[in-house]
Amino acid sequence: MKKILVTGGLGYIGSHTVVELQNSGFEVIIIDNLSNSSLNVLEGITSITKKPPVFERLDLRIKADVIDFFQRHENIAGVIHFAASKAVGESVAQPLYYYENNISTLIYLLQECKAHSINNFIFSSSCTVYGEPDSLPITEEAPVKKATSPYGNTKQISEEILEDTCSVHPQFRCIALRYFNPIGAHDSAMIGELPVGVPQNLVPFITQTAAGVRKELAIFGNDYNTSDGSCIRDYIHVVDLAKAHVVALERLLKKANASNFEIFNVGTGKGTSVLEIVEAFEAVSELKLPYRIVERRPGDVVSVYADTTKANEILEWKAERSLKDALSSAWKWEQHIRNL
Ligand code: NAD
Ligand code: UFG
């Protein structure tokens, strides 16, 4: 059994990926500092896979602890690095925190990978690196635009750090996955998204509104140049996204990669507007969602969805779950955590 380190493995995407890794026969070690997750997630994972992953509560910003961790754990075959802070607005208010948490942690990990000859690395990037695209759907060749937030900049800088590292260490192999908008939860409703405080993202806000935790959804603008005036995104089921990590990891472990730094878009290839999401949610939940249209949210990209040809053909991966599946799993998860 190959041993894989998953940083941020108790977070939203990390926990779903741990499940898929365990189900694919990998042994998983999780590092998480619980800054945006809780130990209950470990129980959720275990209840699905029946195999408790090894867990270490560790803060990757503490270099000495990262060094110590790799001294204690031998034979790690690969690393999937999710741990980071991800709130765009918070990153504008606290840039140094974001640069430290998202960049220094990557550097410490890469230093230890080099020291221990761990040569397979998957990185969580984001479609945010494309900014407002010039054409749609977006391919991996589209230019990386100047970031509009410190958070987005950390993803751009991280990709550059990885590319520079790969260029001088030919034995080191990295895949950066540029995620579009992950939504939904595991079908079992044992794990899902757990936003702290008021959700900033659309789907958790919708499910909390439906659960009665929020009064109404505010839709940020209906006067954009789109079919119905609301913004368009590529919403991908988190389980499909998790599976993409397993496929990418297997590619690296087999040394099947075409170059030692590869980038793949991970989305569905389909753009959906905010109003279409509301409509689809109402259909799956059989509820009427209270909402009102408000001002545009500063910094929002109008329309973004992926060209997934590269991942489809090279990784032989394709998003399989529908928007309906994703929204009904998100709603099932919200009902589970609210005891509805
Ligand atoms: P999340 O916050 O749910 O998970 C991140 C996990 O990392 C959390 O459990 C947190 O406690 C942990 N963590 C943070 N800093 C740490 C540190 N210094 N040491 C140890 N653990 C630490 O976020 P997520 O949605 O699962 O995102 C995972 C990754 O994917 C992040 O890198 C994020 O930037 C990226 N991403 C997310 C989205 C999205 O919409 N969710 C989109 C694109 C990219
Ligand atoms: N929206 C609303 N009301 C809300 C929340 C969101 O109308 O209460 C709208 C937004 O204006 C946007 C769409 O719903 O048009 C999606 O917004 P999200 O905040 O859910 O997602 P974003 O596309 O803005 O950003 C997300 C992550 C970023 C990441 C980016 C690309 O939050 O961290 O996807 O991966 F960088």
Short mmCIF file of C-alpha atoms and ligand atoms in Angstrom, two decimals:
data_model
loop_
_atom_site.label_atom_id
_atom_site.label_comp_id
_atom_site.label_asym_id
_atom_site.label_seq_id
_atom_site.Cartn_x
_atom_site.Cartn_y
_atom_site.Cartn_z
CA MET A 1 0.00 0.00 0.00
CA LYS A 2 1.46 3.36 -1.03
CA LYS A 3 1.52 5.98 1.69
CA ILE A 4 0.21 9.42 0.72
CA LEU A 5 0.45 12.58 2.80
CA VAL A 6 -2.64 14.77 2.48
CA THR A 7 -2.19 18.24 3.96
CA GLY A 8 -5.45 19.96 4.84
CA GLY A 9 -7.03 16.51 4.70
CA LEU A 10 -9.79 17.42 7.15
CA GLY A 11 -10.93 20.32 4.99
CA TYR A 12 -13.71 20.30 2.42
CA ILE A 13 -11.93 19.01 -0.69
CA GLY A 14 -9.21 17.21 1.29
CA SER A 15 -11.67 15.03 3.23
CA HIS A 16 -13.45 13.89 0.07
CA THR A 17 -10.09 13.13 -1.52
CA VAL A 18 -8.97 11.10 1.50
CA VAL A 19 -12.07 8.94 1.07
CA GLU A 20 -11.32 8.35 -2.62
CA LEU A 21 -7.65 7.61 -1.88
CA GLN A 22 -8.54 5.08 0.81
CA ASN A 23 -11.15 3.51 -1.44
CA SER A 24 -8.47 3.20 -4.14
CA GLY A 25 -6.15 1.31 -1.79
CA PHE A 26 -3.82 4.08 -0.62
CA GLU A 27 -2.70 4.49 2.98
CA VAL A 28 -3.34 8.08 4.03
CA ILE A 29 -1.64 10.34 6.56
CA ILE A 30 -3.39 13.63 7.17
CA ILE A 31 -1.79 16.82 8.41
CA ASP A 32 -4.20 19.55 9.47
CA ASN A 33 -4.04 22.32 12.06
CA LEU A 34 -7.86 22.44 12.38
CA SER A 35 -7.84 26.17 11.55
CA ASN A 36 -10.79 25.61 9.22
CA SER A 37 -11.97 22.11 10.09
CA SER A 38 -12.75 19.88 13.04
CA LEU A 39 -11.95 16.43 14.38
CA ASN A 40 -15.51 15.33 13.58
CA VAL A 41 -14.43 15.16 9.95
CA LEU A 42 -12.06 12.33 10.87
CA GLU A 43 -15.05 10.40 12.21
CA GLY A 44 -17.00 11.16 9.04
CA ILE A 45 -14.19 9.84 6.84
CA THR A 46 -13.83 6.72 8.98
CA SER A 47 -17.54 6.03 8.95
CA ILE A 48 -17.41 5.96 5.14
CA THR A 49 -14.18 4.04 4.55
CA LYS A 50 -14.10 1.98 7.78
CA LYS A 51 -10.36 2.71 7.89
CA PRO A 52 -9.24 5.52 10.18
CA PRO A 53 -6.55 7.53 8.39
CA VAL A 54 -3.49 8.49 10.40
CA PHE A 55 -3.94 12.06 11.60
CA GLU A 56 -1.43 14.57 12.94
CA ARG A 57 -2.53 17.95 14.18
CA LEU A 58 0.31 20.09 12.93
CA ASP A 59 0.70 23.66 11.71
CA LEU A 60 2.68 23.70 8.47
CA ARG A 61 3.85 27.24 9.20
CA ILE A 62 6.09 25.85 11.93
CA LYS A 63 9.10 24.72 9.97
CA ALA A 64 10.64 22.71 12.81
CA ASP A 65 7.44 20.67 13.10
CA VAL A 66 7.39 20.00 9.37
CA ILE A 67 11.01 18.80 9.50
CA ASP A 68 10.21 16.62 12.52
CA PHE A 69 7.15 15.12 10.80
CA PHE A 70 9.15 13.92 7.80
CA GLN A 71 11.81 12.48 10.09
CA ARG A 72 9.15 10.39 11.82
CA HIS A 73 7.29 9.23 8.71
CA GLU A 74 9.23 7.23 6.19
CA ASN A 75 8.24 5.89 2.77
CA ILE A 76 5.82 8.63 1.82
CA ALA A 77 5.17 8.04 -1.88
CA GLY A 78 3.42 11.32 -2.64
CA VAL A 79 1.96 14.51 -1.24
CA ILE A 80 -1.37 16.15 -2.01
CA HIS A 81 -1.20 19.68 -0.69
CA PHE A 82 -4.59 21.22 0.12
CA ALA A 83 -3.71 23.13 3.29
CA ALA A 84 -4.14 26.85 2.70
CA SER A 85 -6.46 29.69 3.59
CA LYS A 86 -9.04 30.39 0.92
CA ALA A 87 -11.30 33.33 1.72
CA VAL A 88 -10.80 36.00 -0.94
CA GLY A 89 -12.16 38.93 1.13
CA GLU A 90 -10.20 37.93 4.22
CA SER A 91 -7.04 37.78 2.11
CA VAL A 92 -7.53 41.44 1.13
CA ALA A 93 -7.80 42.37 4.82
CA GLN A 94 -4.94 40.12 5.98
CA PRO A 95 -2.44 39.78 3.11
CA LEU A 96 0.54 38.81 5.26
CA TYR A 97 -1.39 36.03 6.93
CA TYR A 98 -2.32 34.67 3.49
CA TYR A 99 1.20 34.94 2.10
CA GLU A 100 2.59 33.17 5.16
CA ASN A 101 -0.05 30.45 5.34
CA ASN A 102 -0.21 29.71 1.63
CA ILE A 103 3.39 30.27 0.54
CA SER A 104 5.70 29.45 3.46
CA THR A 105 3.88 26.16 4.04
CA LEU A 106 4.45 25.16 0.42
CA ILE A 107 8.14 26.01 0.64
CA TYR A 108 8.66 24.02 3.86
CA LEU A 109 6.91 21.02 2.34
CA LEU A 110 8.93 21.18 -0.85
CA GLN A 111 12.17 21.44 1.12
CA GLU A 112 11.30 18.26 3.02
CA CYS A 113 10.18 16.47 -0.16
CA LYS A 114 13.60 17.25 -1.59
CA ALA A 115 15.40 16.14 1.58
CA HIS A 116 13.50 12.83 1.67
CA SER A 117 13.35 12.18 -2.10
CA ILE A 118 9.54 12.37 -2.19
CA ASN A 119 9.00 13.10 -5.85
CA ASN A 120 5.25 13.12 -6.45
CA PHE A 121 3.33 16.28 -5.59
CA ILE A 122 -0.21 17.44 -6.34
CA PHE A 123 -1.08 21.08 -5.74
CA SER A 124 -4.50 22.75 -5.28
CA SER A 125 -4.62 25.65 -7.67
CA SER A 126 -7.62 27.60 -8.83
CA CYS A 127 -9.28 29.01 -11.93
CA THR A 128 -8.90 32.32 -10.14
CA VAL A 129 -5.44 32.52 -11.82
CA TYR A 130 -7.18 33.26 -15.14
CA GLY A 131 -8.97 36.38 -13.86
CA GLU A 132 -11.60 37.64 -16.33
CA PRO A 133 -11.03 35.37 -19.34
CA ASP A 134 -10.60 36.71 -22.88
CA SER A 135 -12.43 33.73 -24.34
CA LEU A 136 -14.51 30.80 -23.12
CA PRO A 137 -14.20 27.97 -22.33
CA ILE A 138 -10.78 28.55 -20.78
CA THR A 139 -7.90 26.28 -21.70
CA GLU A 140 -4.75 25.83 -19.63
CA GLU A 141 -2.93 27.96 -22.23
CA ALA A 142 -4.98 31.05 -21.36
CA PRO A 143 -2.83 33.78 -19.85
CA VAL A 144 -2.52 34.09 -16.09
CA LYS A 145 -3.82 37.59 -15.34
CA LYS A 146 -2.68 39.87 -12.54
CA ALA A 147 -4.36 38.57 -9.41
CA THR A 148 -7.20 40.62 -7.99
CA SER A 149 -6.63 39.46 -4.40
CA PRO A 150 -3.73 38.28 -2.23
CA TYR A 151 -5.43 34.85 -2.18
CA GLY A 152 -5.37 34.63 -5.98
CA ASN A 153 -1.79 35.85 -5.96
CA THR A 154 -0.76 33.05 -3.59
CA LYS A 155 -2.01 30.52 -6.17
CA GLN A 156 -0.06 32.23 -8.96
CA ILE A 157 3.10 32.48 -6.87
CA SER A 158 2.72 28.84 -5.75
CA GLU A 159 2.50 27.66 -9.36
CA GLU A 160 5.67 29.64 -10.12
CA ILE A 161 7.47 28.14 -7.11
CA LEU A 162 6.50 24.66 -8.29
CA GLU A 163 7.54 25.31 -11.87
CA ASP A 164 10.92 26.71 -10.79
CA THR A 165 11.46 23.75 -8.45
CA CYS A 166 10.59 21.26 -11.19
CA SER A 167 12.92 22.94 -13.63
CA VAL A 168 15.99 22.28 -11.46
CA HIS A 169 14.88 18.92 -10.03
CA PRO A 170 14.00 16.74 -13.01
CA GLN A 171 13.22 13.78 -10.74
CA PHE A 172 10.52 15.84 -8.95
CA ARG A 173 7.06 15.57 -10.56
CA CYS A 174 4.21 17.95 -9.89
CA ILE A 175 0.67 18.38 -11.11
CA ALA A 176 -1.22 21.60 -10.36
CA LEU A 177 -4.97 21.15 -10.58
CA ARG A 178 -6.88 24.35 -11.29
CA TYR A 179 -10.24 23.81 -9.65
CA PHE A 180 -13.36 25.57 -10.86
CA ASN A 181 -16.22 25.84 -8.31
CA PRO A 182 -16.47 22.74 -6.10
CA ILE A 183 -19.89 22.14 -4.57
CA GLY A 184 -21.84 19.27 -3.00
CA ALA A 185 -20.96 16.60 -0.50
CA HIS A 186 -20.34 12.89 -0.20
CA ASP A 187 -23.48 10.86 -1.01
CA SER A 188 -23.45 9.42 2.52
CA ALA A 189 -23.80 12.94 4.00
CA MET A 190 -21.05 11.96 6.46
CA ILE A 191 -18.70 14.66 5.14
CA GLY A 192 -19.36 17.95 3.34
CA GLU A 193 -18.57 21.65 3.37
CA LEU A 194 -18.47 23.31 6.80
CA PRO A 195 -18.08 27.05 6.33
CA VAL A 196 -17.14 28.98 9.46
CA GLY A 197 -19.50 31.92 10.10
CA VAL A 198 -21.51 33.45 7.28
CA PRO A 199 -20.84 31.50 4.07
CA GLN A 200 -19.12 33.51 1.36
CA ASN A 201 -19.84 30.96 -1.36
CA LEU A 202 -23.10 30.53 -3.19
CA VAL A 203 -24.15 26.95 -2.50
CA PRO A 204 -23.56 26.86 1.28
CA PHE A 205 -25.44 30.16 1.49
CA ILE A 206 -28.33 28.62 -0.43
CA THR A 207 -28.50 25.49 1.72
CA GLN A 208 -28.27 27.53 4.95
CA THR A 209 -31.09 29.75 3.69
CA ALA A 210 -33.20 26.71 2.88
CA ALA A 211 -32.45 25.34 6.36
CA GLY A 212 -33.67 28.59 7.91
CA VAL A 213 -30.25 29.65 9.22
CA ARG A 214 -30.17 32.67 6.84
CA LYS A 215 -33.18 34.82 6.01
CA GLU A 216 -32.63 35.13 2.28
CA LEU A 217 -30.00 34.74 -0.40
CA ALA A 218 -28.57 37.95 -1.83
CA ILE A 219 -27.82 37.53 -5.53
CA PHE A 220 -24.94 39.80 -6.45
CA GLY A 221 -26.20 41.45 -9.62
CA ASN A 222 -28.54 40.56 -12.49
CA ASP A 223 -27.29 43.17 -14.94
CA TYR A 224 -24.23 41.36 -16.28
CA ASN A 225 -23.87 40.62 -19.95
CA THR A 226 -25.01 36.99 -19.61
CA SER A 227 -28.16 35.13 -20.69
CA ASP A 228 -30.10 36.02 -17.52
CA GLY A 229 -27.87 38.80 -16.20
CA SER A 230 -26.32 36.81 -13.32
CA CYS A 231 -22.70 35.54 -13.22
CA ILE A 232 -21.70 32.22 -14.71
CA ARG A 233 -19.45 29.61 -13.10
CA ASP A 234 -18.42 26.00 -13.65
CA TYR A 235 -19.78 24.09 -10.63
CA ILE A 236 -18.14 20.71 -10.11
CA HIS A 237 -19.26 17.99 -7.69
CA VAL A 238 -16.61 17.68 -4.98
CA VAL A 239 -16.53 13.87 -5.36
CA ASP A 240 -15.64 14.22 -9.06
CA LEU A 241 -12.96 16.72 -8.06
CA ALA A 242 -11.63 14.32 -5.40
CA LYS A 243 -11.41 11.53 -7.98
CA ALA A 244 -9.33 13.77 -10.25
CA HIS A 245 -6.68 13.85 -7.52
CA VAL A 246 -6.45 10.06 -7.43
CA VAL A 247 -6.06 9.90 -11.20
CA ALA A 248 -3.42 12.64 -11.19
CA LEU A 249 -1.52 10.94 -8.38
CA GLU A 250 -1.55 7.61 -10.19
CA ARG A 251 -0.18 9.33 -13.28
CA LEU A 252 2.77 10.62 -11.26
CA LEU A 253 3.37 7.33 -9.45
CA LYS A 254 3.45 5.53 -12.82
CA LYS A 255 5.80 8.24 -14.12
CA ALA A 256 3.37 8.63 -17.00
CA ASN A 257 3.60 12.42 -16.92
CA ALA A 258 4.64 14.18 -20.12
CA SER A 259 6.68 16.82 -18.30
CA ASN A 260 7.56 17.18 -14.65
CA PHE A 261 5.25 20.17 -14.15
CA GLU A 262 1.78 19.76 -15.54
CA ILE A 263 -1.36 21.85 -15.14
CA PHE A 264 -4.93 20.65 -15.61
CA ASN A 265 -8.27 22.41 -15.42
CA VAL A 266 -10.70 20.49 -13.26
CA GLY A 267 -14.26 21.49 -14.03
CA THR A 268 -17.28 20.20 -15.89
CA GLY A 269 -16.92 22.39 -18.97
CA LYS A 270 -20.43 23.72 -18.43
CA GLY A 271 -21.27 27.24 -17.30
CA THR A 272 -24.28 27.79 -15.02
CA SER A 273 -25.68 31.13 -13.89
CA VAL A 274 -26.52 32.03 -10.29
CA LEU A 275 -30.23 32.16 -11.15
CA GLU A 276 -30.01 28.72 -12.78
CA ILE A 277 -28.42 27.36 -9.60
CA VAL A 278 -31.28 28.76 -7.54
CA GLU A 279 -33.81 27.21 -9.91
CA ALA A 280 -32.02 23.83 -9.88
CA PHE A 281 -31.83 23.92 -6.08
CA GLU A 282 -35.55 24.66 -5.80
CA ALA A 283 -36.25 21.69 -8.07
CA VAL A 284 -34.15 19.19 -6.07
CA SER A 285 -35.25 20.43 -2.64
CA GLU A 286 -38.87 21.08 -3.59
CA LEU A 287 -38.62 24.35 -1.66
CA LYS A 288 -39.03 27.97 -2.62
CA LEU A 289 -35.81 29.81 -1.87
CA PRO A 290 -36.20 33.38 -0.61
CA TYR A 291 -33.82 35.65 -2.50
CA ARG A 292 -33.40 39.20 -3.70
CA ILE A 293 -31.15 40.84 -6.22
CA VAL A 294 -28.57 43.20 -4.73
CA GLU A 295 -25.58 45.17 -6.00
CA ARG A 296 -22.77 43.42 -7.84
CA ARG A 297 -20.06 41.99 -5.55
CA PRO A 298 -16.75 43.83 -6.17
CA GLY A 299 -14.13 41.64 -7.82
CA ASP A 300 -16.55 39.09 -9.32
CA VAL A 301 -15.59 37.67 -12.70
CA VAL A 302 -18.60 37.76 -15.05
CA SER A 303 -18.30 34.35 -16.65
CA VAL A 304 -15.83 31.50 -16.27
CA TYR A 305 -15.96 27.81 -17.22
CA ALA A 306 -13.36 25.27 -18.15
CA ASP A 307 -12.20 23.65 -21.31
CA THR A 308 -11.64 20.20 -19.84
CA THR A 309 -10.22 18.56 -22.97
CA LYS A 310 -6.74 18.21 -21.47
CA ALA A 311 -7.95 16.43 -18.32
CA ASN A 312 -10.43 14.35 -20.34
CA GLU A 313 -7.83 13.14 -22.82
CA ILE A 314 -4.60 13.02 -20.86
CA LEU A 315 -5.83 12.12 -17.36
CA GLU A 316 -8.75 10.16 -18.82
CA TRP A 317 -10.85 11.85 -16.18
CA LYS A 318 -14.26 13.39 -16.70
CA ALA A 319 -16.78 14.91 -14.28
CA GLU A 320 -19.58 12.35 -14.06
CA ARG A 321 -21.99 13.77 -11.55
CA SER A 322 -24.69 16.24 -12.56
CA LEU A 323 -25.46 19.63 -11.10
CA LYS A 324 -28.63 18.07 -9.70
CA ASP A 325 -26.56 15.38 -7.91
CA ALA A 326 -24.28 18.05 -6.49
CA LEU A 327 -27.10 20.25 -5.22
CA SER A 328 -29.09 17.40 -3.73
CA SER A 329 -26.00 16.09 -1.92
CA ALA A 330 -25.29 19.61 -0.59
CA TRP A 331 -28.88 19.82 0.67
CA LYS A 332 -28.74 16.34 2.21
CA TRP A 333 -25.53 17.35 4.03
CA GLU A 334 -27.05 20.60 5.30
CA GLN A 335 -30.09 18.69 6.61
CA HIS A 336 -27.76 16.17 8.27
CA ILE A 337 -25.72 18.78 10.14
CA ARG A 338 -28.84 20.74 11.17
CA ASN A 339 -30.66 17.58 12.28
CA LEU A 340 -33.53 18.40 9.93
P1 NAD B 1 -10.68 24.10 3.55
O1 NAD B 1 -10.43 25.35 4.31
O2 NAD B 1 -11.95 23.38 3.78
O3 NAD B 1 -9.48 23.07 3.77
C1 NAD B 1 -8.15 23.50 4.02
C2 NAD B 1 -7.66 22.72 5.24
O4 NAD B 1 -6.30 23.10 5.49
C3 NAD B 1 -8.45 23.04 6.51
O5 NAD B 1 -8.86 21.83 7.13
C4 NAD B 1 -7.47 23.80 7.40
O6 NAD B 1 -7.69 23.54 8.76
C5 NAD B 1 -6.13 23.29 6.89
N1 NAD B 1 -5.02 24.24 7.05
C6 NAD B 1 -4.98 25.54 6.69
N2 NAD B 1 -3.79 26.08 7.02
C7 NAD B 1 -3.04 25.10 7.58
C8 NAD B 1 -1.72 25.03 8.11
N3 NAD B 1 -0.95 26.11 8.18
N4 NAD B 1 -1.28 23.83 8.59
C9 NAD B 1 -2.08 22.73 8.55
N5 NAD B 1 -3.34 22.74 8.07
C10 NAD B 1 -3.82 23.91 7.59
O7 NAD B 1 -10.53 24.46 1.99
P2 NAD B 1 -10.92 23.61 0.70
O8 NAD B 1 -12.11 24.23 0.09
O9 NAD B 1 -10.92 22.17 1.02
O10 NAD B 1 -9.68 23.96 -0.23
C11 NAD B 1 -8.54 23.12 -0.32
C12 NAD B 1 -7.54 23.76 -1.26
O11 NAD B 1 -8.16 23.98 -2.52
C13 NAD B 1 -7.02 25.11 -0.80
O12 NAD B 1 -5.65 25.20 -1.17
C14 NAD B 1 -7.84 26.08 -1.61
O13 NAD B 1 -7.18 27.29 -1.81
C15 NAD B 1 -7.99 25.33 -2.91
N6 NAD B 1 -9.17 25.73 -3.72
C16 NAD B 1 -10.41 25.71 -3.15
C17 NAD B 1 -11.50 26.11 -3.91
C18 NAD B 1 -12.89 26.13 -3.32
O14 NAD B 1 -13.77 26.77 -3.89
N7 NAD B 1 -13.14 25.43 -2.21
C19 NAD B 1 -11.34 26.53 -5.24
C20 NAD B 1 -10.05 26.50 -5.78
C21 NAD B 1 -8.96 26.11 -5.02
N1 UFG B 2 -23.00 34.66 -5.17
C1 UFG B 2 -24.21 35.31 -4.87
N2 UFG B 2 -24.57 35.35 -3.57
C2 UFG B 2 -23.85 34.79 -2.56
C3 UFG B 2 -22.64 34.15 -2.88
C4 UFG B 2 -22.24 34.12 -4.20
O1 UFG B 2 -24.88 35.83 -5.75
O2 UFG B 2 -24.25 34.90 -1.40
C5 UFG B 2 -22.58 34.60 -6.58
C6 UFG B 2 -21.26 35.30 -6.83
O3 UFG B 2 -21.46 36.67 -7.11
C7 UFG B 2 -20.75 34.51 -8.03
C8 UFG B 2 -21.30 33.10 -7.82
O4 UFG B 2 -22.38 33.25 -6.91
O5 UFG B 2 -21.30 35.04 -9.19
C9 UFG B 2 -20.29 32.13 -7.24
O6 UFG B 2 -19.69 32.73 -6.09
P1 UFG B 2 -18.80 31.92 -5.05
O7 UFG B 2 -18.39 32.88 -3.99
O8 UFG B 2 -19.49 30.68 -4.64
O9 UFG B 2 -17.56 31.47 -5.93
P2 UFG B 2 -16.46 32.34 -6.71
O10 UFG B 2 -16.55 31.92 -8.14
O11 UFG B 2 -16.58 33.77 -6.44
O12 UFG B 2 -15.10 31.88 -6.02
C10 UFG B 2 -14.78 30.53 -5.72
C11 UFG B 2 -13.91 30.47 -4.47
C12 UFG B 2 -12.57 31.11 -4.72
C13 UFG B 2 -11.93 30.50 -5.90
C14 UFG B 2 -12.85 30.57 -7.09
C15 UFG B 2 -12.28 29.87 -8.27
O13 UFG B 2 -14.56 31.16 -3.42
O14 UFG B 2 -11.76 30.86 -3.61
O15 UFG B 2 -14.10 29.95 -6.78
O16 UFG B 2 -11.90 28.58 -7.93
F1 UFG B 2 -10.79 31.15 -6.20
#
